[in-house]
Coordinates of C-alpha atoms and ligand atoms in Angstrom, one line a residue:
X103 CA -79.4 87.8 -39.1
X104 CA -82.9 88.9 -39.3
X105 CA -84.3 87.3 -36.8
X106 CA -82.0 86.1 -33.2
X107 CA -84.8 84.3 -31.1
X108 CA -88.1 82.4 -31.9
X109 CA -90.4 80.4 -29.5
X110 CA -92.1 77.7 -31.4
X111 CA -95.6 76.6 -29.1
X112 CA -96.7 73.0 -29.1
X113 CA -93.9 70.9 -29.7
X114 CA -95.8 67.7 -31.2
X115 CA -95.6 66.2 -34.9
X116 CA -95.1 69.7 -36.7
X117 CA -93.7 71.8 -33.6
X118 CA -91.2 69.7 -32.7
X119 CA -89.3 69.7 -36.5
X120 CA -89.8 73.1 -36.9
X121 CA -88.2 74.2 -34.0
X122 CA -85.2 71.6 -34.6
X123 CA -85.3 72.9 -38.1
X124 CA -85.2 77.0 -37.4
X125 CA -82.7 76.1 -34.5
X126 CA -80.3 74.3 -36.7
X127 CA -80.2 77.6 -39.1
X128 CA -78.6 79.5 -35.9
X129 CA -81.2 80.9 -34.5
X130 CA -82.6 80.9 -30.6
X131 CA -85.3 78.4 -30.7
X132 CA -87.6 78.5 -27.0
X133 CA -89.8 75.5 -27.9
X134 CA -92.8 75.5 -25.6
X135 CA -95.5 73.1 -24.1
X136 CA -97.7 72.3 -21.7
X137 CA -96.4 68.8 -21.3
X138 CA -93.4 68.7 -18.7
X139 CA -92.5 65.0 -19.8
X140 CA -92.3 65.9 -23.5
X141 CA -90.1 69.2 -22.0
X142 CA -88.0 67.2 -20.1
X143 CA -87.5 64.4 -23.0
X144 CA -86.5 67.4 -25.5
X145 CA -84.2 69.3 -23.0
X146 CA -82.1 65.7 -22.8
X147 CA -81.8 65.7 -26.7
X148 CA -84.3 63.2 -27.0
X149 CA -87.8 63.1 -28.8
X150 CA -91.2 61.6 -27.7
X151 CA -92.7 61.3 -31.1
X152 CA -91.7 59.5 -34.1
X153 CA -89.8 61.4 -37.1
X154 CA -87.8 59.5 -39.6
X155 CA -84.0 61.5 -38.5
X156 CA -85.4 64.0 -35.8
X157 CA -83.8 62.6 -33.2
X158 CA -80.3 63.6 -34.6
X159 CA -81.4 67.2 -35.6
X160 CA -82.8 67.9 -32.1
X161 CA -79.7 65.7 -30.2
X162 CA -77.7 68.2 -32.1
X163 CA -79.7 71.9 -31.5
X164 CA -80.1 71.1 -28.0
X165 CA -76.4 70.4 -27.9
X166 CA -75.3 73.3 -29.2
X167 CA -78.1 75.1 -26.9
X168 CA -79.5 76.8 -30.0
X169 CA -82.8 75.0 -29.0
X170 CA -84.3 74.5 -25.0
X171 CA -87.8 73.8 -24.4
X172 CA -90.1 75.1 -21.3
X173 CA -93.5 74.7 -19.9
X174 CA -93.7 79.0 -19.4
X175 CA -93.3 80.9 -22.4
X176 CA -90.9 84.0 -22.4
X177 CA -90.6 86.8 -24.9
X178 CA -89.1 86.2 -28.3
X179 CA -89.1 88.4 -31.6
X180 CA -91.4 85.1 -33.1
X181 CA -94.4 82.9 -32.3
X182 CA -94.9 80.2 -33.9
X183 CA -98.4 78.4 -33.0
X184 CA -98.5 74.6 -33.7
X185 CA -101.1 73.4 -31.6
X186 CA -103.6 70.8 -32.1
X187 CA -107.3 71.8 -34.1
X188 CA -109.2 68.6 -33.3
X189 CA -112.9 68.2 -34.2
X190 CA -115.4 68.5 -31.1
X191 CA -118.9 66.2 -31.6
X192 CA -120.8 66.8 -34.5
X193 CA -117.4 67.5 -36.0
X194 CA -117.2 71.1 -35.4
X195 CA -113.4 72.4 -34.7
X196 CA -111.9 73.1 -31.5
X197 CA -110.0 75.8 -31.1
X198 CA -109.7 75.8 -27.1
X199 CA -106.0 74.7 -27.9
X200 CA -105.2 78.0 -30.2
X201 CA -107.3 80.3 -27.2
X202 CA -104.8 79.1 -24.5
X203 CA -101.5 79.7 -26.8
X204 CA -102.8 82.6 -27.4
X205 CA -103.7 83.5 -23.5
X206 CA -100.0 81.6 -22.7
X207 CA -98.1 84.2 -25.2
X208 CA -99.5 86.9 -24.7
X209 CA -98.3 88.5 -21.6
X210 CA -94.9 88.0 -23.0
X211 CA -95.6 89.8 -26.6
X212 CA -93.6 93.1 -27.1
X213 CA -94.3 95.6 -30.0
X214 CA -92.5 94.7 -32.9
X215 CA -93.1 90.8 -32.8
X216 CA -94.8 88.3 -35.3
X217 CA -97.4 86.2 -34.4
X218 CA -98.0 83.0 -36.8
X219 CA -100.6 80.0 -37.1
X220 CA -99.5 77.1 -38.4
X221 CA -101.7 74.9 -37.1
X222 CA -104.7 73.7 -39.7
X223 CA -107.7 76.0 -39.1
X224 CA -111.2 76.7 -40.0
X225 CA -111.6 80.2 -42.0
X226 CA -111.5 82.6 -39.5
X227 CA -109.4 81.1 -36.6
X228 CA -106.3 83.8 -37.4
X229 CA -108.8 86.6 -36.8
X230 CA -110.1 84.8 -33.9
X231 CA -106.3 84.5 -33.2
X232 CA -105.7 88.0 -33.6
X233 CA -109.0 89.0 -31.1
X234 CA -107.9 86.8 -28.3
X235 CA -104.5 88.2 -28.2
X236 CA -105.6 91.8 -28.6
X237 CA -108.3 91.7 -25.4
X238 CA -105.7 90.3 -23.6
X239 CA -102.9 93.2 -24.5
X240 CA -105.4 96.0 -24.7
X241 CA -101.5 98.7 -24.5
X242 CA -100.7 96.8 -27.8
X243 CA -102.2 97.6 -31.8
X244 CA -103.1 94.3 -33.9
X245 CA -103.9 93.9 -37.2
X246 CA -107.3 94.0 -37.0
X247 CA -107.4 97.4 -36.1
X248 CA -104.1 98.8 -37.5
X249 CA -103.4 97.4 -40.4
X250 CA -100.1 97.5 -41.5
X251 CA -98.9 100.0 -39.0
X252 CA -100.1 97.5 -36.0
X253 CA -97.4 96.8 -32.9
X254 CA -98.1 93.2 -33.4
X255 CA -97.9 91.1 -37.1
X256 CA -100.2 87.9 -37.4
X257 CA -100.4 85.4 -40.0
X258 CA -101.4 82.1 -40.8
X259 CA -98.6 79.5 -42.4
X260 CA -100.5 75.9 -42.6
X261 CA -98.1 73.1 -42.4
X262 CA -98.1 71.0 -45.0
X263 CA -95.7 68.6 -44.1
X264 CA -96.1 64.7 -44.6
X265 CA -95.8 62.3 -42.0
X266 CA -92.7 60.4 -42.4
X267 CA -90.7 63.1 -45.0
X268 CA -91.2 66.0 -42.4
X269 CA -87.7 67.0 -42.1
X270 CA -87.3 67.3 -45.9
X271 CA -90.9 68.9 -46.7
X272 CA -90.1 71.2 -44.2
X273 CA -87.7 73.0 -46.2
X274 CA -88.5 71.9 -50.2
X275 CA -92.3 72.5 -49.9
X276 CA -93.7 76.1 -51.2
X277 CA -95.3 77.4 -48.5
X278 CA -98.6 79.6 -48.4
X279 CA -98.5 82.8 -46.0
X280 CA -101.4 84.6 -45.3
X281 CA -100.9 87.4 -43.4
X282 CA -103.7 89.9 -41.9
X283 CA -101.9 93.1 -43.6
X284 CA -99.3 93.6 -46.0
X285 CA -96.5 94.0 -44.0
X286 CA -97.5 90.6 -41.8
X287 CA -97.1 88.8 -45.2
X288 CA -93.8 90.5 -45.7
X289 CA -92.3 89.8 -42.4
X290 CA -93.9 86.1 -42.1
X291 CA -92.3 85.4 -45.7
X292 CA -88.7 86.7 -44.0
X293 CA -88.9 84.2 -41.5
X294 CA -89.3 81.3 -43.7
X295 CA -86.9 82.1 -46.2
X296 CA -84.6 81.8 -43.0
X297 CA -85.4 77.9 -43.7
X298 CA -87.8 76.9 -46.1
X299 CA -85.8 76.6 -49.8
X300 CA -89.5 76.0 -51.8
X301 CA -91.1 79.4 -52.8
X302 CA -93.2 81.6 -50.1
X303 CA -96.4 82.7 -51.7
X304 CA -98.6 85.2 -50.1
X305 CA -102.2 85.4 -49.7
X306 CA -104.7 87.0 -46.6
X307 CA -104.8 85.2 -43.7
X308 CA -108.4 83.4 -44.9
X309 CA -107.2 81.9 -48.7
X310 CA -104.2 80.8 -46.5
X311 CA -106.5 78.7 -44.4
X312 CA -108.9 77.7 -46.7
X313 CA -105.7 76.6 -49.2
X314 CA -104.3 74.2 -46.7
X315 CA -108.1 72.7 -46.3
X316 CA -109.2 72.5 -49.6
X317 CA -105.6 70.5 -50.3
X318 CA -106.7 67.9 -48.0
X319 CA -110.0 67.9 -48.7
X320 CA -109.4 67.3 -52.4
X321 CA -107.1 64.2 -51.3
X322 CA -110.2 62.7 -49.1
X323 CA -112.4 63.0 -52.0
X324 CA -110.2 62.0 -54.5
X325 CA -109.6 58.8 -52.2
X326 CA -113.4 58.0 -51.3
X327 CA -113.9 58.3 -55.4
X328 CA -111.3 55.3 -55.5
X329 CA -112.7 54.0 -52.3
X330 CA -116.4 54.0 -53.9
X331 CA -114.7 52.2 -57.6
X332 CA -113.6 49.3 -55.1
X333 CA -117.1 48.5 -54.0
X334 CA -118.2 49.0 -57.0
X335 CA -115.5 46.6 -59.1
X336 CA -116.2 44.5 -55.9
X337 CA -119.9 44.2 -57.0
X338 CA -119.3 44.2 -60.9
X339 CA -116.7 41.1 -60.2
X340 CA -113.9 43.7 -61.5
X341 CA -110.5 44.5 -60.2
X342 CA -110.5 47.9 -58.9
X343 CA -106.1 47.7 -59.3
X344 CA -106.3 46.5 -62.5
X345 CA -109.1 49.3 -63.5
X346 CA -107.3 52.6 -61.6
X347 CA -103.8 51.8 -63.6
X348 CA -105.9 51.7 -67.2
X349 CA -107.8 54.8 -66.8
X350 CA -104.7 56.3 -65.3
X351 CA -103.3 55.9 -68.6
X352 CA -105.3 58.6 -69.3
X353 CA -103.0 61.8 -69.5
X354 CA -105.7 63.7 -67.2
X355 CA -106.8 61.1 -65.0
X356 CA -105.1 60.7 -61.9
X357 CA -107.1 58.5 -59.3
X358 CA -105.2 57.9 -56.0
X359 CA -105.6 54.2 -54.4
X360 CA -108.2 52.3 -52.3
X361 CA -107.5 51.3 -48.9
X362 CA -109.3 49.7 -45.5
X363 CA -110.3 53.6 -44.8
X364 CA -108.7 56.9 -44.0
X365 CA -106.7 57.4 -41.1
X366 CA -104.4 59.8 -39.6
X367 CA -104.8 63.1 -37.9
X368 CA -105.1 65.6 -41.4
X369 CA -107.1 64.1 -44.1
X370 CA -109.9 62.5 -41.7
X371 CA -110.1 65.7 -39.7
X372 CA -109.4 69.3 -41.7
X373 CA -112.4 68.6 -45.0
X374 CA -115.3 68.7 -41.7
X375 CA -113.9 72.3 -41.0
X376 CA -115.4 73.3 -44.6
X377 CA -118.6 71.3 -44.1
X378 CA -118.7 73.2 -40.5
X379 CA -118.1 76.9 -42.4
X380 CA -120.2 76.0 -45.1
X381 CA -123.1 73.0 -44.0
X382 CA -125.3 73.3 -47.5
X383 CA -122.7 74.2 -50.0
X384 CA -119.8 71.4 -48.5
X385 CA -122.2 68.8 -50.5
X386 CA -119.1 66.2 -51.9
X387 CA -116.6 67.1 -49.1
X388 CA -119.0 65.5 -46.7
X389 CA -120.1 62.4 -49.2
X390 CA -116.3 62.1 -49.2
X391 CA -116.0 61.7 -45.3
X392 CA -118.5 59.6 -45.1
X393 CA -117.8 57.5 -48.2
X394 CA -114.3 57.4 -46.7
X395 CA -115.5 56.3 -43.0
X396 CA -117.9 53.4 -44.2
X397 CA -114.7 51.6 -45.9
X398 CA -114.0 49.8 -42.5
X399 CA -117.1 48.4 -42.1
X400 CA -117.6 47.6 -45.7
X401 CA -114.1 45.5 -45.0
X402 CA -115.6 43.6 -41.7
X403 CA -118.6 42.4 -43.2
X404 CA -116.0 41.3 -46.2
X405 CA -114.1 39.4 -43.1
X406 CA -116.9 38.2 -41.5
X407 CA -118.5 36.6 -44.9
X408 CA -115.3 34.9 -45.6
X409 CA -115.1 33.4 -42.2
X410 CA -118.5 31.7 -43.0
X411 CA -117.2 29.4 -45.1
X412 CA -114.2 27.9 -42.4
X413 CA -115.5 25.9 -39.4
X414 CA -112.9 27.8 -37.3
X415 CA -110.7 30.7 -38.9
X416 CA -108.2 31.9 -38.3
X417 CA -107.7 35.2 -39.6
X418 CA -104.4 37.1 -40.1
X419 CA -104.7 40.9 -40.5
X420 CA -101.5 42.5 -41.9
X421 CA -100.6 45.9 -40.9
X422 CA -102.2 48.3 -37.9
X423 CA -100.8 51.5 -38.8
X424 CA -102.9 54.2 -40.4
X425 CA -100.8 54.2 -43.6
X426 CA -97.8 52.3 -44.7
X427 CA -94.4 52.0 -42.9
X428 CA -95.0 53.9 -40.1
X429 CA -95.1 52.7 -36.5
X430 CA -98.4 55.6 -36.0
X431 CA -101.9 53.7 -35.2
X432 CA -103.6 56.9 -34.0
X433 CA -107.0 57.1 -36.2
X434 CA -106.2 53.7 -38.0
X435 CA -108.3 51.9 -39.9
X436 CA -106.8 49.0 -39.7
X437 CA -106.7 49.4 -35.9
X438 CA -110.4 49.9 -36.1
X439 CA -111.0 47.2 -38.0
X440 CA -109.5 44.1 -36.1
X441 CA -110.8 46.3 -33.3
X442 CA -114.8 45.5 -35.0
X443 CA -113.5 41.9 -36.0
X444 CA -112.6 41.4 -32.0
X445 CA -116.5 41.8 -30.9
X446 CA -117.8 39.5 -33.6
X447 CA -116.2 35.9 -32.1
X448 CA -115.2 35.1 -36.0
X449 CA -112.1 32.9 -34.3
X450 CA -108.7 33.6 -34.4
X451 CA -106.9 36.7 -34.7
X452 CA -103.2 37.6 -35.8
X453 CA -102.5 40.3 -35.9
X454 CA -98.9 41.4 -37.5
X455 CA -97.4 45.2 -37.0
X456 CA -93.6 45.2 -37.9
X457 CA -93.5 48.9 -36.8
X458 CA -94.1 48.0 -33.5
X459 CA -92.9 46.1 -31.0
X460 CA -96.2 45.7 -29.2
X461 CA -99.7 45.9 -30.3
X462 CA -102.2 47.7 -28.2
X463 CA -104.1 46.3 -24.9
X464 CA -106.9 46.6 -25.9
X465 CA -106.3 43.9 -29.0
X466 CA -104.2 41.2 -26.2
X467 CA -107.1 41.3 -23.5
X468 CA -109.9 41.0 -26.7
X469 CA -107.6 37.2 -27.7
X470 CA -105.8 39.3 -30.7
X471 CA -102.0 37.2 -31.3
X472 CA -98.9 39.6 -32.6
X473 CA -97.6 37.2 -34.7
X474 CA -94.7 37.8 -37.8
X475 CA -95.7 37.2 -41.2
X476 CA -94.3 33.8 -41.8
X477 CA -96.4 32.7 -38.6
X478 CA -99.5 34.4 -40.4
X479 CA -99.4 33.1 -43.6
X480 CA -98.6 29.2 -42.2
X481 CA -101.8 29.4 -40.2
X482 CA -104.4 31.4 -41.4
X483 CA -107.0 31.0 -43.6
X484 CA -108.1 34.3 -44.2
X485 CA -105.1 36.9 -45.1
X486 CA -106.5 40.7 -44.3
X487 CA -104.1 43.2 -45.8
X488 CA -104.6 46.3 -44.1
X489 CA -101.9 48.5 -44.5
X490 CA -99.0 48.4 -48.1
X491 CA -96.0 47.9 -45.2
X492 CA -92.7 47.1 -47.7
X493 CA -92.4 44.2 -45.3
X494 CA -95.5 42.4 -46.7
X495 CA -95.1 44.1 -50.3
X496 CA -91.4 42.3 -50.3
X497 CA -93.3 39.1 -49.4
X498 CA -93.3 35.7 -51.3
X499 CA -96.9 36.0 -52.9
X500 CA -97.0 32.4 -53.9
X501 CA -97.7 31.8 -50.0
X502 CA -100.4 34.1 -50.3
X503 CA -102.1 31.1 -53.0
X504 CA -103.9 28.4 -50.7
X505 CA -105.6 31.5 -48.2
X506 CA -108.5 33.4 -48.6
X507 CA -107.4 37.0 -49.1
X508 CA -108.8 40.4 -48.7
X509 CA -106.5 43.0 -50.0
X510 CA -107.6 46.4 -49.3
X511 CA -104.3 47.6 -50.6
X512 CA -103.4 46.1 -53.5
X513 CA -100.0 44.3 -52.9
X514 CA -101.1 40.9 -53.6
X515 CA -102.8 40.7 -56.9
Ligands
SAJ85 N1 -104.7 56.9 -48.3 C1 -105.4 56.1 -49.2 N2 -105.2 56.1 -50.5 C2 -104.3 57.0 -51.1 C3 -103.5 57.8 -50.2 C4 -103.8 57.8 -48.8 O1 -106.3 55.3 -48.7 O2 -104.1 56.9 -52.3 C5 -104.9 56.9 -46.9 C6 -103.7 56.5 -46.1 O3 -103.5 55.1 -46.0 C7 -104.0 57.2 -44.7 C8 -104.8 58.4 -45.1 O4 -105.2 58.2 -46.4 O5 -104.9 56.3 -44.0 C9 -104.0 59.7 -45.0 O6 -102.6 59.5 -45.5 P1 -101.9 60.5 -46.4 O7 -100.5 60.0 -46.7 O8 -102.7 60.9 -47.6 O9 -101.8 61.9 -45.6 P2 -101.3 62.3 -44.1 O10 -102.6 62.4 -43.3 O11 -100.2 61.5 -43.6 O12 -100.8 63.8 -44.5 C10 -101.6 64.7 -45.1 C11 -100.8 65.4 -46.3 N3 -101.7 66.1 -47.1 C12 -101.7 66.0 -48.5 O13 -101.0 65.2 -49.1 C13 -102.7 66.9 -49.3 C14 -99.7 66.3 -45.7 O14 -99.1 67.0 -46.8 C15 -100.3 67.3 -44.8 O15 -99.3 68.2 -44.2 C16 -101.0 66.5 -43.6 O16 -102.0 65.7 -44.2 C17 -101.5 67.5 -42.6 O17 -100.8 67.6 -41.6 O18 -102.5 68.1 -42.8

């Protein structure tokens, strides 16, 4: 084999399969992270996020030792980088998480090994990448300055892995590999044909980044252009369902669905890193954002007008998960809206989340109820669906008749 040992760094929502995925194809997996409880959770079999089947991959990699996680990274013939690229204010990335990898691995690099961002970046971050790890191994050559003949190979590999199907995108999805020279490419491409079954395309190092970017970016406008045809059906007493499926029917037109907002950690996130590189030209990847981060509060003031017309509502909002049938409420717009509908003293509030036992503080201390579904649609009025869970999509719609509903979704009607 190819390649005997890799150290995978930041074991979160993409780390965490990856390693458990390269690891189960026989290979030395050293996961690292700076997070001793998430170490300790992985080194008992166990998992600290939530991955439809992960638990039985890792269980079984860290049962047959091929993967062990650690706080302190130590060498490895592979480093894979899968740390978080959040936005700082005025939504310009962060890359501090990338800088410390890099300051973390790089006592440990030895000529010869490959150095490879996954983690969504601006344009630029793998030469940034490159530049940390070179001042702090001045006795080593980097690609930057030596080309194909450099000691160390870097390259940029975005994930493009979706939330709830990792383990099999992981391995079916084509992936892009950018790699700062030639042979960085070539020896990136070796290492995921270890796993990956889709096709490995190469590209530099700064299409590679801007691909995985401009593939989320054209999902957040394509979603604020449905998002903008709800408001507008709204006005024009249309029904936005009803209109996407007709023009649909078109053989090139392909609109994706309206919804409460966008949510998550990818698709809310990754188009600002454009608009950051590129502030005049970025023109519809902002009015997408924006478009896309209005839709909550276009949904309150839908709440709050219905609530006008009962002397004391009570309001039942269906789902809290940023997208449907998954127990993740980080970035939700649902969250965010019962979170808005809290502060305006409308009346009652259920709140139902099948996906997780219980909902947040926050929600209890503000009055919010975690009801089930029956419970919501015997007593409320008003019937928010905020999330397409199959729970509420496999519901009786005739008691969905005598309520006031608001379906941002779609399920109902
Ligand atoms: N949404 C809509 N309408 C739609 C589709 C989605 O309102 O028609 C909303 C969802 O409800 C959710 C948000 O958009 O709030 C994002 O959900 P998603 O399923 O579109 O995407 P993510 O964030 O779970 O994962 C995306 C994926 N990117 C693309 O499909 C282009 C995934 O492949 C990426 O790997 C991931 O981002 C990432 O990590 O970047």
């Amino acid at each position: 084999m190819a390649f005997k040992k890799v150290s995978v760094v930041g074991l979160g929502y993409i780390g965490l399969p990856t390693a458990a995925v390269v690891a189960s194809r026989g290979i030395e997996v050293i996961g690292v992270d700076v997070n001793p409880q998430a170490v300790e959770t992985i080194n008992q079999g166990k998992i600290h996020i939530v991955e439809p089947d992960l638990d039985i991959v890792v269980r079984g990699v860290v049962a047959t030792g091929n993967l062990r996680a650690t706080t302190t990274p130590e060498a490895a013939e592979v480093f894979m980088i899968a740390v978080p690229t959040p936005f700082k204010e005025e939504f310009t990335p962060d890359l501090s998480y990338i800088e410390s990898a890099a300051n973390a691995i790089a006592p440990v690099l030895e000529k010869g090994n490959l150095v490879i961002l996954e983690s969504t970046s601006p344009v630029g971050a793998t030469e940034k990448l490159a530049g940390w790890l070179s001042a702090a191994r001045p006795d080593l050559s980097f690609p930057q300055d030596a080309g194909d003949s450099a000691d160390i190979k870097v390259a940029h590999c975005p994930e493009r892995v979706l939330p709830g199907y990792v383990l099999q995108e992981l391995v079916s999805n084509d992936r892009v590999i950018g790699g700062m020279s030639k042979a960085c490419s070539e020896k990136a491409v070796e290492l995921y044909q270890t796993f990956v079954r889709g096709e490995c395309v190469i590209t530099n190092a700064r299409t590679a980044e801007m691909a995985k970017l401009t593939e989320n970016s054209f999902r957040d406008v394509n979603i604020a252009f449905a998002n903008e045809l709800s408001v507008i059906s709204d006005k024009l007493k249309i029904n936005v369902w009803e209109l996407i499926k007709l023009a649909n029917r078109h053989p090139r037109v392909n609109i994706l669905n309206p919804g409460p907002g966008v949510g998550g950690h990818c698709i809310a996130v990754d188009p600002w890193f454009i608009v950051d590189s590129c502030p005049d030209e970025a023109k519809i990847i902002r009015q997408a954002r924006l478009t896309n981060d209005s839709k909550p509060h276009y949904v309150v003031d839908q709440i709050e007008k219905a609530a006008d017309q009962f002397k004391k509502p009570v309001i039942a909002c269906l789902g809290l998960a940023f997208k449907a049938d998954i127990d993740d409420l980080r970035e939700s717009p649902a969250l965010q809206i019962v979170e808005e509908l809290t502060k305006k003293n409308l009346g009652q509030i259920f709140a139902v989340e099948p996906n997780v036992s219980a909902i947040p503080e926050n929600l209890v201390h503000a009055g919010v109820e975690q009801t089930t579904l029956e419970v919501a649609l015997e007593k409320a009025n008003i019937i928010v669906v905020l999330v397409d869970h199959k729970q509420f999509k496999a519901a009786d719609k005739t008691l969905f008749m005598t309520k006031f509903v608001i379906d941002t979704r779609g399920i109902v009607n």
